[in-house]
PDB file of C-alpha atoms in Angstrom:
ATOM      1  CA  MET A   1    -147.853 104.517  -8.033  1.00 46.00           C
ATOM      2  CA  GLU A   2    -149.192 107.706  -7.041  1.00 53.00           C
ATOM      3  CA  LYS A   3    -151.361 107.565  -4.285  1.00 59.00           C
ATOM      4  CA  GLN A   4    -154.548 109.981  -4.328  1.00 67.00           C
ATOM      5  CA  THR A   5    -156.389 112.035  -1.692  1.00 68.00           C
ATOM      6  CA  ASN A   6    -160.025 112.265  -1.183  1.00 71.00           C
ATOM      7  CA  SER A   7    -160.543 114.797  -2.994  1.00 83.00           C
ATOM      8  CA  GLU A   8    -159.337 113.628  -6.020  1.00 88.00           C
ATOM      9  CA  LEU A   9    -161.323 110.549  -5.891  1.00 91.00           C
ATOM     10  CA  VAL A  10    -164.326 112.474  -6.414  1.00 91.00           C
ATOM     11  CA  SER A  11    -163.781 115.791  -8.389  1.00 93.00           C
ATOM     12  CA  VAL A  12    -161.112 116.491 -10.818  1.00 95.00           C
ATOM     13  CA  ASN A  13    -158.448 119.650 -10.331  1.00 96.00           C
ATOM     14  CA  LEU A  14    -155.881 120.820 -13.142  1.00 96.00           C
ATOM     15  CA  ASP A  15    -152.830 119.181 -11.634  1.00 96.00           C
ATOM     16  CA  MET A  16    -154.687 115.773 -11.894  1.00 96.00           C
ATOM     17  CA  LEU A  17    -155.525 116.369 -15.339  1.00 97.00           C
ATOM     18  CA  ILE A  18    -151.600 118.051 -16.104  1.00 96.00           C
ATOM     19  CA  LYS A  19    -149.935 114.376 -14.967  1.00 96.00           C
ATOM     20  CA  LEU A  20    -151.741 112.748 -16.805  1.00 97.00           C
ATOM     21  CA  ALA A  21    -148.934 113.389 -19.824  1.00 95.00           C
ATOM     22  CA  LYS A  22    -146.720 111.155 -18.716  1.00 94.00           C
ATOM     23  CA  PRO A  23    -148.751 108.076 -19.153  1.00 94.00           C
ATOM     24  CA  ALA A  24    -150.492 109.628 -22.214  1.00 94.00           C
ATOM     25  CA  ALA A  25    -147.073 109.522 -23.630  1.00 91.00           C
ATOM     26  CA  SER A  26    -146.878 105.705 -24.248  1.00 89.00           C
ATOM     27  CA  LEU A  27    -150.707 105.660 -25.808  1.00 89.00           C
ATOM     28  CA  LYS A  28    -152.128 106.227 -29.340  1.00 80.00           C
ATOM     29  CA  LEU A  29    -155.542 107.463 -30.837  1.00 73.00           C
ATOM     30  CA  PHE A  30    -157.800 105.232 -32.236  1.00 67.00           C
ATOM     31  CA  ARG A  31    -157.156 105.155 -36.435  1.00 58.00           C
ATOM     32  CA  SER A  32    -158.930 103.016 -38.710  1.00 53.00           C
ATOM     33  CA  ARG A  33    -156.062 103.532 -41.455  1.00 41.00           C
ATOM     34  CA  ILE A  34    -152.519 103.080 -41.209  1.00 34.00           C
ATOM     35  CA  ARG A  35    -150.181 105.835 -41.123  1.00 32.00           C
ATOM     36  CA  ALA A  36    -149.320 108.223 -44.689  1.00 33.00           C
ATOM     37  CA  PRO A  37    -146.784 110.827 -45.523  1.00 35.00           C
ATOM     38  CA  GLN A  38    -148.376 113.505 -46.023  1.00 38.00           C
ATOM     39  CA  SER A  39    -150.287 116.297 -44.572  1.00 40.00           C
ATOM     40  CA  GLY A  40    -151.453 115.709 -40.451  1.00 44.00           C
ATOM     41  CA  GLY A  41    -148.630 112.425 -40.720  1.00 40.00           C
ATOM     42  CA  TYR A  42    -151.301 110.475 -41.111  1.00 44.00           C
ATOM     43  CA  LEU A  43    -154.284 109.729 -42.853  1.00 42.00           C
ATOM     44  CA  SER A  44    -157.514 108.593 -41.588  1.00 42.00           C
ATOM     45  CA  ARG A  45    -160.711 107.090 -42.486  1.00 40.00           C
ATOM     46  CA  THR A  46    -162.143 111.180 -42.558  1.00 40.00           C
ATOM     47  CA  LYS A  47    -165.845 109.646 -44.042  1.00 46.00           C
ATOM     48  CA  GLY A  48    -166.038 112.774 -45.201  1.00 45.00           C
ATOM     49  CA  ARG A  49    -163.915 115.761 -47.520  1.00 45.00           C
ATOM     50  CA  GLY A  50    -161.760 116.181 -44.777  1.00 52.00           C
ATOM     51  CA  MET A  51    -161.050 119.185 -46.511  1.00 60.00           C
ATOM     52  CA  GLU A  52    -161.523 122.593 -45.424  1.00 61.00           C
ATOM     53  CA  PHE A  53    -162.782 125.863 -48.066  1.00 66.00           C
ATOM     54  CA  ASP A  54    -160.134 127.685 -48.904  1.00 66.00           C
ATOM     55  CA  GLU A  55    -161.257 129.976 -52.288  1.00 78.00           C
ATOM     56  CA  VAL A  56    -164.178 130.280 -54.968  1.00 86.00           C
ATOM     57  CA  ARG A  57    -162.812 130.910 -58.807  1.00 86.00           C
ATOM     58  CA  MET A  58    -164.559 130.422 -62.302  1.00 88.00           C
ATOM     59  CA  TYR A  59    -165.658 126.956 -62.951  1.00 85.00           C
ATOM     60  CA  GLN A  60    -162.768 125.252 -65.425  1.00 81.00           C
ATOM     61  CA  PRO A  61    -163.462 122.122 -67.045  1.00 78.00           C
ATOM     62  CA  GLY A  62    -162.963 118.835 -65.096  1.00 74.00           C
ATOM     63  CA  ASP A  63    -164.095 120.877 -61.876  1.00 79.00           C
ATOM     64  CA  ASP A  64    -165.938 118.459 -59.636  1.00 80.00           C
ATOM     65  CA  ILE A  65    -169.599 119.961 -60.069  1.00 85.00           C
ATOM     66  CA  ARG A  66    -170.623 119.025 -56.472  1.00 83.00           C
ATOM     67  CA  SER A  67    -168.137 121.572 -55.718  1.00 85.00           C
ATOM     68  CA  ILE A  68    -170.128 124.488 -57.608  1.00 90.00           C
ATOM     69  CA  ASP A  69    -171.154 127.544 -55.210  1.00 91.00           C
ATOM     70  CA  TRP A  70    -174.788 128.175 -56.420  1.00 92.00           C
ATOM     71  CA  ARG A  71    -174.724 131.572 -54.371  1.00 91.00           C
ATOM     72  CA  VAL A  72    -172.110 133.150 -56.007  1.00 91.00           C
ATOM     73  CA  THR A  73    -172.882 131.264 -59.266  1.00 92.00           C
ATOM     74  CA  ALA A  74    -176.371 132.786 -58.932  1.00 93.00           C
ATOM     75  CA  ARG A  75    -175.427 136.236 -57.971  1.00 91.00           C
ATOM     76  CA  THR A  76    -172.601 136.536 -60.609  1.00 92.00           C
ATOM     77  CA  GLY A  77    -174.607 134.645 -63.492  1.00 92.00           C
ATOM     78  CA  LYS A  78    -171.413 132.969 -64.272  1.00 92.00           C
ATOM     79  CA  THR A  79    -170.525 129.096 -62.789  1.00 93.00           C
ATOM     80  CA  HIS A  80    -168.315 129.186 -60.027  1.00 90.00           C
ATOM     81  CA  THR A  81    -166.406 126.681 -57.977  1.00 89.00           C
ATOM     82  CA  LYS A  82    -165.358 126.098 -54.757  1.00 85.00           C
ATOM     83  CA  LEU A  83    -161.562 125.135 -53.750  1.00 75.00           C
ATOM     84  CA  PHE A  84    -161.114 123.053 -50.311  1.00 66.00           C
ATOM     85  CA  ARG A  85    -157.085 122.771 -49.371  1.00 55.00           C
ATOM     86  CA  GLU A  86    -156.432 119.578 -47.007  1.00 51.00           C
ATOM     87  CA  GLU A  87    -156.895 120.106 -43.124  1.00 52.00           C
ATOM     88  CA  ARG A  88    -153.438 119.682 -41.439  1.00 57.00           C
ATOM     89  CA  GLU A  89    -154.556 118.493 -38.078  1.00 72.00           C
ATOM     90  CA  ARG A  90    -157.230 116.335 -37.668  1.00 86.00           C
ATOM     91  CA  PRO A  91    -160.264 117.876 -35.079  1.00 93.00           C
ATOM     92  CA  VAL A  92    -160.653 115.364 -32.045  1.00 96.00           C
ATOM     93  CA  PHE A  93    -163.613 116.191 -30.159  1.00 97.00           C
ATOM     94  CA  ILE A  94    -164.330 114.787 -26.680  1.00 98.00           C
ATOM     95  CA  SER A  95    -167.847 114.322 -24.999  1.00 98.00           C
ATOM     96  CA  VAL A  96    -167.770 113.783 -21.101  1.00 98.00           C
ATOM     97  CA  ASP A  97    -170.551 113.317 -18.911  1.00 98.00           C
ATOM     98  CA  TYR A  98    -170.868 114.913 -15.602  1.00 97.00           C
ATOM     99  CA  ARG A  99    -174.486 113.893 -14.930  1.00 96.00           C
ATOM    100  CA  ALA A 100    -175.533 112.853 -11.642  1.00 93.00           C
ATOM    101  CA  SER A 101    -175.190 109.349 -12.478  1.00 94.00           C
ATOM    102  CA  MET A 102    -172.063 109.663 -13.020  1.00 96.00           C
ATOM    103  CA  GLN A 103    -171.047 111.041  -9.787  1.00 93.00           C
ATOM    104  CA  PHE A 104    -171.121 107.893  -7.877  1.00 90.00           C
ATOM    105  CA  ALA A 105    -168.427 104.942  -6.693  1.00 89.00           C
ATOM    106  CA  THR A 106    -167.820 102.197  -4.607  1.00 88.00           C
ATOM    107  CA  ARG A 107    -164.403 101.224  -5.748  1.00 90.00           C
ATOM    108  CA  GLY A 108    -161.658 103.348  -7.699  1.00 94.00           C
ATOM    109  CA  VAL A 109    -163.037 106.934  -8.466  1.00 96.00           C
ATOM    110  CA  PHE A 110    -166.378 108.750  -9.019  1.00 96.00           C
ATOM    111  CA  LYS A 111    -167.230 107.965 -12.657  1.00 97.00           C
ATOM    112  CA  SER A 112    -167.255 111.547 -13.386  1.00 97.00           C
ATOM    113  CA  VAL A 113    -163.356 111.778 -12.537  1.00 97.00           C
ATOM    114  CA  GLN A 114    -162.516 108.550 -14.837  1.00 98.00           C
ATOM    115  CA  ALA A 115    -164.443 110.384 -17.417  1.00 98.00           C
ATOM    116  CA  ALA A 116    -162.376 113.514 -16.668  1.00 98.00           C
ATOM    117  CA  LYS A 117    -158.948 111.261 -16.512  1.00 98.00           C
ATOM    118  CA  LEU A 118    -160.016 109.660 -19.500  1.00 98.00           C
ATOM    119  CA  ALA A 119    -160.152 112.653 -21.637  1.00 98.00           C
ATOM    120  CA  GLY A 120    -157.237 114.413 -19.837  1.00 98.00           C
ATOM    121  CA  LEU A 121    -155.131 111.496 -21.765  1.00 97.00           C
ATOM    122  CA  LEU A 122    -157.187 111.688 -24.589  1.00 97.00           C
ATOM    123  CA  ALA A 123    -156.351 115.361 -25.136  1.00 97.00           C
ATOM    124  CA  TRP A 124    -152.662 114.560 -24.126  1.00 97.00           C
ATOM    125  CA  ILE A 125    -152.650 112.225 -27.324  1.00 95.00           C
ATOM    126  CA  ALA A 126    -154.087 114.180 -29.657  1.00 94.00           C
ATOM    127  CA  GLU A 127    -151.652 117.126 -28.804  1.00 94.00           C
ATOM    128  CA  ARG A 128    -148.988 114.780 -29.150  1.00 92.00           C
ATOM    129  CA  HIS A 129    -150.121 114.095 -32.568  1.00 89.00           C
ATOM    130  CA  GLY A 130    -150.560 117.386 -33.743  1.00 90.00           C
ATOM    131  CA  ASP A 131    -154.260 117.271 -33.750  1.00 92.00           C
ATOM    132  CA  ARG A 132    -156.496 119.968 -32.905  1.00 94.00           C
ATOM    133  CA  ILE A 133    -158.779 119.383 -28.936  1.00 96.00           C
ATOM    134  CA  GLY A 134    -162.053 120.237 -28.577  1.00 96.00           C
ATOM    135  CA  GLY A 135    -164.865 119.048 -26.953  1.00 96.00           C
ATOM    136  CA  GLN A 136    -168.389 119.063 -24.924  1.00 97.00           C
ATOM    137  CA  ILE A 137    -169.092 118.433 -21.074  1.00 97.00           C
ATOM    138  CA  PHE A 138    -172.136 118.060 -20.340  1.00 96.00           C
ATOM    139  CA  SER A 139    -174.321 117.791 -16.894  1.00 95.00           C
ATOM    140  CA  ASP A 140    -178.253 117.632 -16.192  1.00 94.00           C
ATOM    141  CA  THR A 141    -178.626 121.256 -16.331  1.00 93.00           C
ATOM    142  CA  ALA A 142    -175.600 122.385 -18.660  1.00 93.00           C
ATOM    143  CA  CYS A 143    -173.637 121.822 -22.308  1.00 94.00           C
ATOM    144  CA  ARG A 144    -170.653 123.481 -22.873  1.00 94.00           C
ATOM    145  CA  GLU A 145    -168.705 123.094 -26.497  1.00 96.00           C
ATOM    146  CA  LEU A 146    -165.086 124.073 -27.200  1.00 96.00           C
ATOM    147  CA  LYS A 147    -164.683 124.243 -30.433  1.00 95.00           C
ATOM    148  CA  PRO A 148    -161.031 122.247 -31.610  1.00 95.00           C
ATOM    149  CA  GLN A 149    -157.859 124.233 -31.311  1.00 94.00           C
ATOM    150  CA  ASN A 150    -154.339 123.003 -31.920  1.00 91.00           C
ATOM    151  CA  GLY A 151    -151.639 123.321 -29.527  1.00 92.00           C
ATOM    152  CA  ARG A 152    -150.896 122.955 -25.680  1.00 94.00           C
ATOM    153  CA  GLN A 153    -153.245 125.744 -24.999  1.00 96.00           C
ATOM    154  CA  ALA A 154    -155.556 124.222 -26.267  1.00 96.00           C
ATOM    155  CA  VAL A 155    -155.859 121.143 -23.628  1.00 97.00           C
ATOM    156  CA  LEU A 156    -155.420 123.832 -21.117  1.00 97.00           C
ATOM    157  CA  HIS A 157    -158.546 125.473 -22.071  1.00 96.00           C
ATOM    158  CA  PHE A 158    -159.915 121.976 -22.354  1.00 98.00           C
ATOM    159  CA  PHE A 159    -158.458 121.010 -18.658  1.00 98.00           C
ATOM    160  CA  ASN A 160    -160.035 124.363 -17.384  1.00 96.00           C
ATOM    161  CA  ALA A 161    -163.746 123.203 -18.585  1.00 96.00           C
ATOM    162  CA  LEU A 162    -163.470 119.945 -17.034  1.00 97.00           C
ATOM    163  CA  VAL A 163    -162.702 121.257 -13.699  1.00 96.00           C
ATOM    164  CA  LYS A 164    -164.649 124.429 -14.012  1.00 90.00           C
ATOM    165  CA  THR A 165    -168.203 123.343 -15.079  1.00 79.00           C
ATOM    166  CA  GLU A 166    -171.303 125.680 -15.951  1.00 73.00           C
ATOM    167  CA  THR A 167    -174.717 125.359 -14.262  1.00 70.00           C
ATOM    168  CA  GLN A 168    -178.102 126.889 -15.719  1.00 72.00           C
ATOM    169  CA  GLN A 169    -181.018 126.782 -14.472  1.00 68.00           C
ATOM    170  CA  THR A 170    -182.438 124.894 -17.330  1.00 85.00           C
ATOM    171  CA  ALA A 171    -182.472 120.698 -17.430  1.00 90.00           C
ATOM    172  CA  ILE A 172    -180.639 118.821 -20.492  1.00 93.00           C
ATOM    173  CA  SER A 173    -180.971 115.494 -21.422  1.00 95.00           C
ATOM    174  CA  LEU A 174    -178.292 113.095 -23.198  1.00 97.00           C
ATOM    175  CA  GLU A 175    -180.879 113.352 -26.335  1.00 97.00           C
ATOM    176  CA  GLN A 176    -180.354 116.667 -26.276  1.00 97.00           C
ATOM    177  CA  VAL A 177    -176.433 117.087 -25.358  1.00 97.00           C
ATOM    178  CA  ILE A 178    -175.863 114.204 -28.419  1.00 98.00           C
ATOM    179  CA  GLY A 179    -178.488 115.881 -30.588  1.00 97.00           C
ATOM    180  CA  ARG A 180    -175.794 119.403 -30.785  1.00 96.00           C
ATOM    181  CA  LEU A 181    -173.129 117.115 -30.724  1.00 96.00           C
ATOM    182  CA  THR A 182    -174.523 116.898 -34.096  1.00 96.00           C
ATOM    183  CA  HIS A 183    -174.131 120.244 -35.032  1.00 94.00           C
ATOM    184  CA  HIS A 184    -170.855 120.969 -33.682  1.00 94.00           C
ATOM    185  CA  VAL A 185    -168.631 118.049 -34.860  1.00 95.00           C
ATOM    186  CA  LYS A 186    -167.294 118.549 -38.494  1.00 91.00           C
ATOM    187  CA  PRO A 187    -166.912 115.784 -40.867  1.00 91.00           C
ATOM    188  CA  GLY A 188    -163.381 113.858 -40.857  1.00 89.00           C
ATOM    189  CA  SER A 189    -163.704 114.354 -36.957  1.00 93.00           C
ATOM    190  CA  LEU A 190    -162.551 112.185 -34.479  1.00 95.00           C
ATOM    191  CA  VAL A 191    -165.334 111.575 -31.522  1.00 97.00           C
ATOM    192  CA  TYR A 192    -165.078 110.113 -28.155  1.00 98.00           C
ATOM    193  CA  ILE A 193    -167.944 109.787 -26.406  1.00 98.00           C
ATOM    194  CA  ILE A 194    -167.272 109.266 -22.418  1.00 98.00           C
ATOM    195  CA  SER A 195    -170.335 108.326 -20.577  1.00 98.00           C
ATOM    196  CA  ASP A 196    -172.405 105.745 -18.824  1.00 97.00           C
ATOM    197  CA  PHE A 197    -174.960 106.028 -21.526  1.00 98.00           C
ATOM    198  CA  ARG A 198    -177.975 106.240 -18.927  1.00 96.00           C
ATOM    199  CA  GLY A 199    -180.758 106.830 -20.985  1.00 95.00           C
ATOM    200  CA  ILE A 200    -179.910 106.123 -24.312  1.00 96.00           C
ATOM    201  CA  ASN A 201    -182.754 105.773 -26.599  1.00 96.00           C
ATOM    202  CA  PRO A 202    -183.743 105.616 -30.751  1.00 96.00           C
ATOM    203  CA  ALA A 203    -183.590 109.477 -30.929  1.00 97.00           C
ATOM    204  CA  ILE A 204    -179.972 109.031 -30.006  1.00 98.00           C
ATOM    205  CA  GLU A 205    -179.429 106.370 -32.097  1.00 97.00           C
ATOM    206  CA  ASN A 206    -180.304 108.424 -34.924  1.00 97.00           C
ATOM    207  CA  TYR A 207    -178.058 111.443 -33.762  1.00 98.00           C
ATOM    208  CA  LEU A 208    -175.023 108.417 -33.728  1.00 98.00           C
ATOM    209  CA  ALA A 209    -175.965 107.219 -36.847  1.00 97.00           C
ATOM    210  CA  LYS A 210    -175.871 110.646 -38.849  1.00 96.00           C
ATOM    211  CA  ILE A 211    -172.526 111.292 -37.068  1.00 97.00           C
ATOM    212  CA  ALA A 212    -170.741 107.894 -37.650  1.00 95.00           C
ATOM    213  CA  LYS A 213    -171.821 108.860 -41.444  1.00 93.00           C
ATOM    214  CA  HIS A 214    -168.994 111.277 -41.467  1.00 92.00           C
ATOM    215  CA  CYS A 215    -166.978 111.281 -38.229  1.00 94.00           C
ATOM    216  CA  GLU A 216    -165.059 108.255 -36.440  1.00 94.00           C
ATOM    217  CA  VAL A 217    -166.821 107.631 -32.978  1.00 96.00           C
ATOM    218  CA  ILE A 218    -165.592 105.916 -30.353  1.00 97.00           C
ATOM    219  CA  MET A 219    -168.150 105.278 -27.111  1.00 98.00           C
ATOM    220  CA  ILE A 220    -166.370 104.741 -23.983  1.00 98.00           C
ATOM    221  CA  LEU A 221    -168.839 103.000 -21.228  1.00 98.00           C
ATOM    222  CA  VAL A 222    -167.477 103.947 -17.758  1.00 98.00           C
ATOM    223  CA  TYR A 223    -169.294 102.080 -14.700  1.00 96.00           C
ATOM    224  CA  ASP A 224    -168.626 101.191 -11.341  1.00 94.00           C
ATOM    225  CA  PRO A 225    -167.974  97.702 -10.375  1.00 91.00           C
ATOM    226  CA  LEU A 226    -171.348  97.617  -8.364  1.00 85.00           C
ATOM    227  CA  GLU A 227    -173.172  97.905 -11.724  1.00 85.00           C
ATOM    228  CA  SER A 228    -172.161  95.149 -13.178  1.00 82.00           C
ATOM    229  CA  HIS A 229    -172.700  92.856  -9.975  1.00 74.00           C
ATOM    230  CA  LEU A 230    -174.005  93.349  -6.512  1.00 69.00           C
ATOM    231  CA  PRO A 231    -171.655  92.436  -3.873  1.00 67.00           C
ATOM    232  CA  THR A 232    -171.710  88.945  -1.724  1.00 67.00           C
ATOM    233  CA  LYS A 233    -174.458  88.051   0.585  1.00 68.00           C
ATOM    234  CA  GLY A 234    -175.685  91.173   2.838  1.00 68.00           C
ATOM    235  CA  ARG A 235    -176.909  94.322   3.923  1.00 73.00           C
ATOM    236  CA  TYR A 236    -175.486  97.230   2.483  1.00 68.00           C
ATOM    237  CA  ARG A 237    -176.258 100.852   3.074  1.00 73.00           C
ATOM    238  CA  PHE A 238    -175.973 103.419   0.291  1.00 68.00           C
ATOM    239  CA  THR A 239    -176.284 107.410   0.739  1.00 68.00           C
ATOM    240  CA  ASP A 240    -176.080 110.098  -1.840  1.00 64.00           C
ATOM    241  CA  ASN A 241    -175.743 112.563   1.137  1.00 67.00           C
ATOM    242  CA  THR A 242    -179.695 113.495   0.912  1.00 74.00           C
ATOM    243  CA  SER A 243    -181.413 110.022   1.137  1.00 75.00           C
ATOM    244  CA  ASP A 244    -180.688 106.632   2.306  1.00 79.00           C
ATOM    245  CA  ILE A 245    -181.028 103.188   1.058  1.00 77.00           C
ATOM    246  CA  VAL A 246    -180.318  99.684   2.415  1.00 75.00           C
ATOM    247  CA  VAL A 247    -180.092  97.038   0.149  1.00 70.00           C
ATOM    248  CA  ASP A 248    -180.259  92.937   1.028  1.00 70.00           C
ATOM    249  CA  THR A 249    -178.172  91.380  -1.304  1.00 67.00           C
ATOM    250  CA  GLY A 250    -179.609  87.817  -0.102  1.00 68.00           C
ATOM    251  CA  ASP A 251    -182.564  88.065  -2.190  1.00 68.00           C
ATOM    252  CA  LYS A 252    -181.243  85.899  -5.137  1.00 70.00           C
ATOM    253  CA  LYS A 253    -183.882  87.213  -7.837  1.00 72.00           C
ATOM    254  CA  ARG A 254    -182.719  91.026  -7.172  1.00 68.00           C
ATOM    255  CA  MET A 255    -179.560  90.259  -7.621  1.00 69.00           C
ATOM    256  CA  LEU A 256    -180.085  88.064 -11.149  1.00 71.00           C
ATOM    257  CA  ASN A 257    -182.592  91.049 -12.689  1.00 76.00           C
ATOM    258  CA  TYR A 258    -179.857  93.690 -11.247  1.00 72.00           C
ATOM    259  CA  GLN A 259    -176.860  91.849 -13.152  1.00 77.00           C
ATOM    260  CA  GLN A 260    -179.119  91.520 -16.073  1.00 87.00           C
ATOM    261  CA  LYS A 261    -180.013  94.885 -16.492  1.00 88.00           C
ATOM    262  CA  PHE A 262    -176.372  95.927 -16.518  1.00 91.00           C
ATOM    263  CA  GLN A 263    -175.621  92.939 -18.866  1.00 92.00           C
ATOM    264  CA  GLN A 264    -178.618  94.057 -20.935  1.00 94.00           C
ATOM    265  CA  HIS A 265    -176.950  97.450 -21.033  1.00 95.00           C
ATOM    266  CA  CYS A 266    -173.923  96.408 -21.998  1.00 95.00           C
ATOM    267  CA  ALA A 267    -175.096  93.979 -24.946  1.00 96.00           C
ATOM    268  CA  TYR A 268    -177.188  97.180 -26.194  1.00 97.00           C
ATOM    269  CA  LEU A 269    -174.780  99.649 -26.572  1.00 97.00           C
ATOM    270  CA  GLN A 270    -172.447  96.459 -28.468  1.00 97.00           C
ATOM    271  CA  THR A 271    -175.248  96.072 -31.140  1.00 97.00           C
ATOM    272  CA  LEU A 272    -175.425 100.121 -31.428  1.00 97.00           C
ATOM    273  CA  ALA A 273    -171.672  99.640 -31.991  1.00 97.00           C
ATOM    274  CA  LYS A 274    -171.616  97.111 -34.270  1.00 96.00           C
ATOM    275  CA  LYS A 275    -174.638  98.563 -36.680  1.00 96.00           C
ATOM    276  CA  LEU A 276    -173.182 101.850 -36.933  1.00 96.00           C
ATOM    277  CA  ASN A 277    -169.849 100.683 -37.494  1.00 93.00           C
ATOM    278  CA  ILE A 278    -168.449 102.359 -34.648  1.00 94.00           C
ATOM    279  CA  ARG A 279    -166.266 101.512 -31.510  1.00 95.00           C
ATOM    280  CA  LEU A 280    -166.873 100.695 -28.366  1.00 96.00           C
ATOM    281  CA  LEU A 281    -164.580 100.363 -24.860  1.00 96.00           C
ATOM    282  CA  ARG A 282    -165.229  99.632 -20.900  1.00 96.00           C
ATOM    283  CA  CYS A 283    -163.993 101.509 -18.184  1.00 97.00           C
ATOM    284  CA  ALA A 284    -164.566 100.262 -15.013  1.00 96.00           C
ATOM    285  CA  SER A 285    -164.168 103.071 -12.020  1.00 96.00           C
ATOM    286  CA  ASN A 286    -161.075 101.308 -10.453  1.00 95.00           C
ATOM    287  CA  GLU A 287    -159.123 100.756 -13.296  1.00 96.00           C
ATOM    288  CA  LYS A 288    -156.303 102.264 -14.608  1.00 95.00           C
ATOM    289  CA  PRO A 289    -157.824 104.821 -17.657  1.00 96.00           C
ATOM    290  CA  ALA A 290    -154.488 104.568 -19.458  1.00 94.00           C
ATOM    291  CA  GLU A 291    -155.066 100.354 -19.576  1.00 93.00           C
ATOM    292  CA  ALA A 292    -158.639 100.877 -20.802  1.00 92.00           C
ATOM    293  CA  LEU A 293    -157.457 103.276 -23.411  1.00 92.00           C
ATOM    294  CA  ARG A 294    -154.557 100.506 -25.058  1.00 84.00           C
TER     295      ARG A 294
END
């Protein structure tokens, strides 16, 4: 196993992401339908048309009235219908959380680094399948969307965005981020959201429900082992290089409340995933990301 440098435990670099091509070769993207021979090599549950607009022509008997182009019809006075062609590649959209709560770890790598590794693996798998790769990288102060494109160049473009994050002056919430996602993913897309999902609320639930109606959605919960349970009895010092805090894990009541909060968070996400018919995966900061995706 290749040893990681200290910097690779807390930050992402291009070389790290490029090397993920090898472990990605044995993995597959989540599919809810079996492969089929036409078009892109498989048929997935697209929950939408899964088609791209091609052209407009005069309406003919038997055409689907839902495809009538009312603008052209009104302008010409004659009924026209839209023609669509089947998409040859499925858009794969990967949303990655870089917020402050993700810049943390007690074991393994920072949650943000683990999220980037998971995204890197998914991008390589999508490229191997001939899909289009796009994404969304967001922090507490910025959110960047990348339009899905195909080919290795699209993977590298996505990786550069993961490495070179943007900063702005305006704060942005998880609710705003997922709200933006509803406008950027096309029907039929495969959508991965990689986050610790801190701050999830009913408004975000509604946005996810809207996306899940027309797309395949997989949420990947990234967490540090300390978040699931405190260490054994003792006093522990934690720091963010600005302030310090000492936690006494000998307080049984505090430990029980702490563990219950994480369990409640996981149960909430599991219930939400079941309700919206989406998939929920979990990946600890000290886990091999490829194993979590298997």
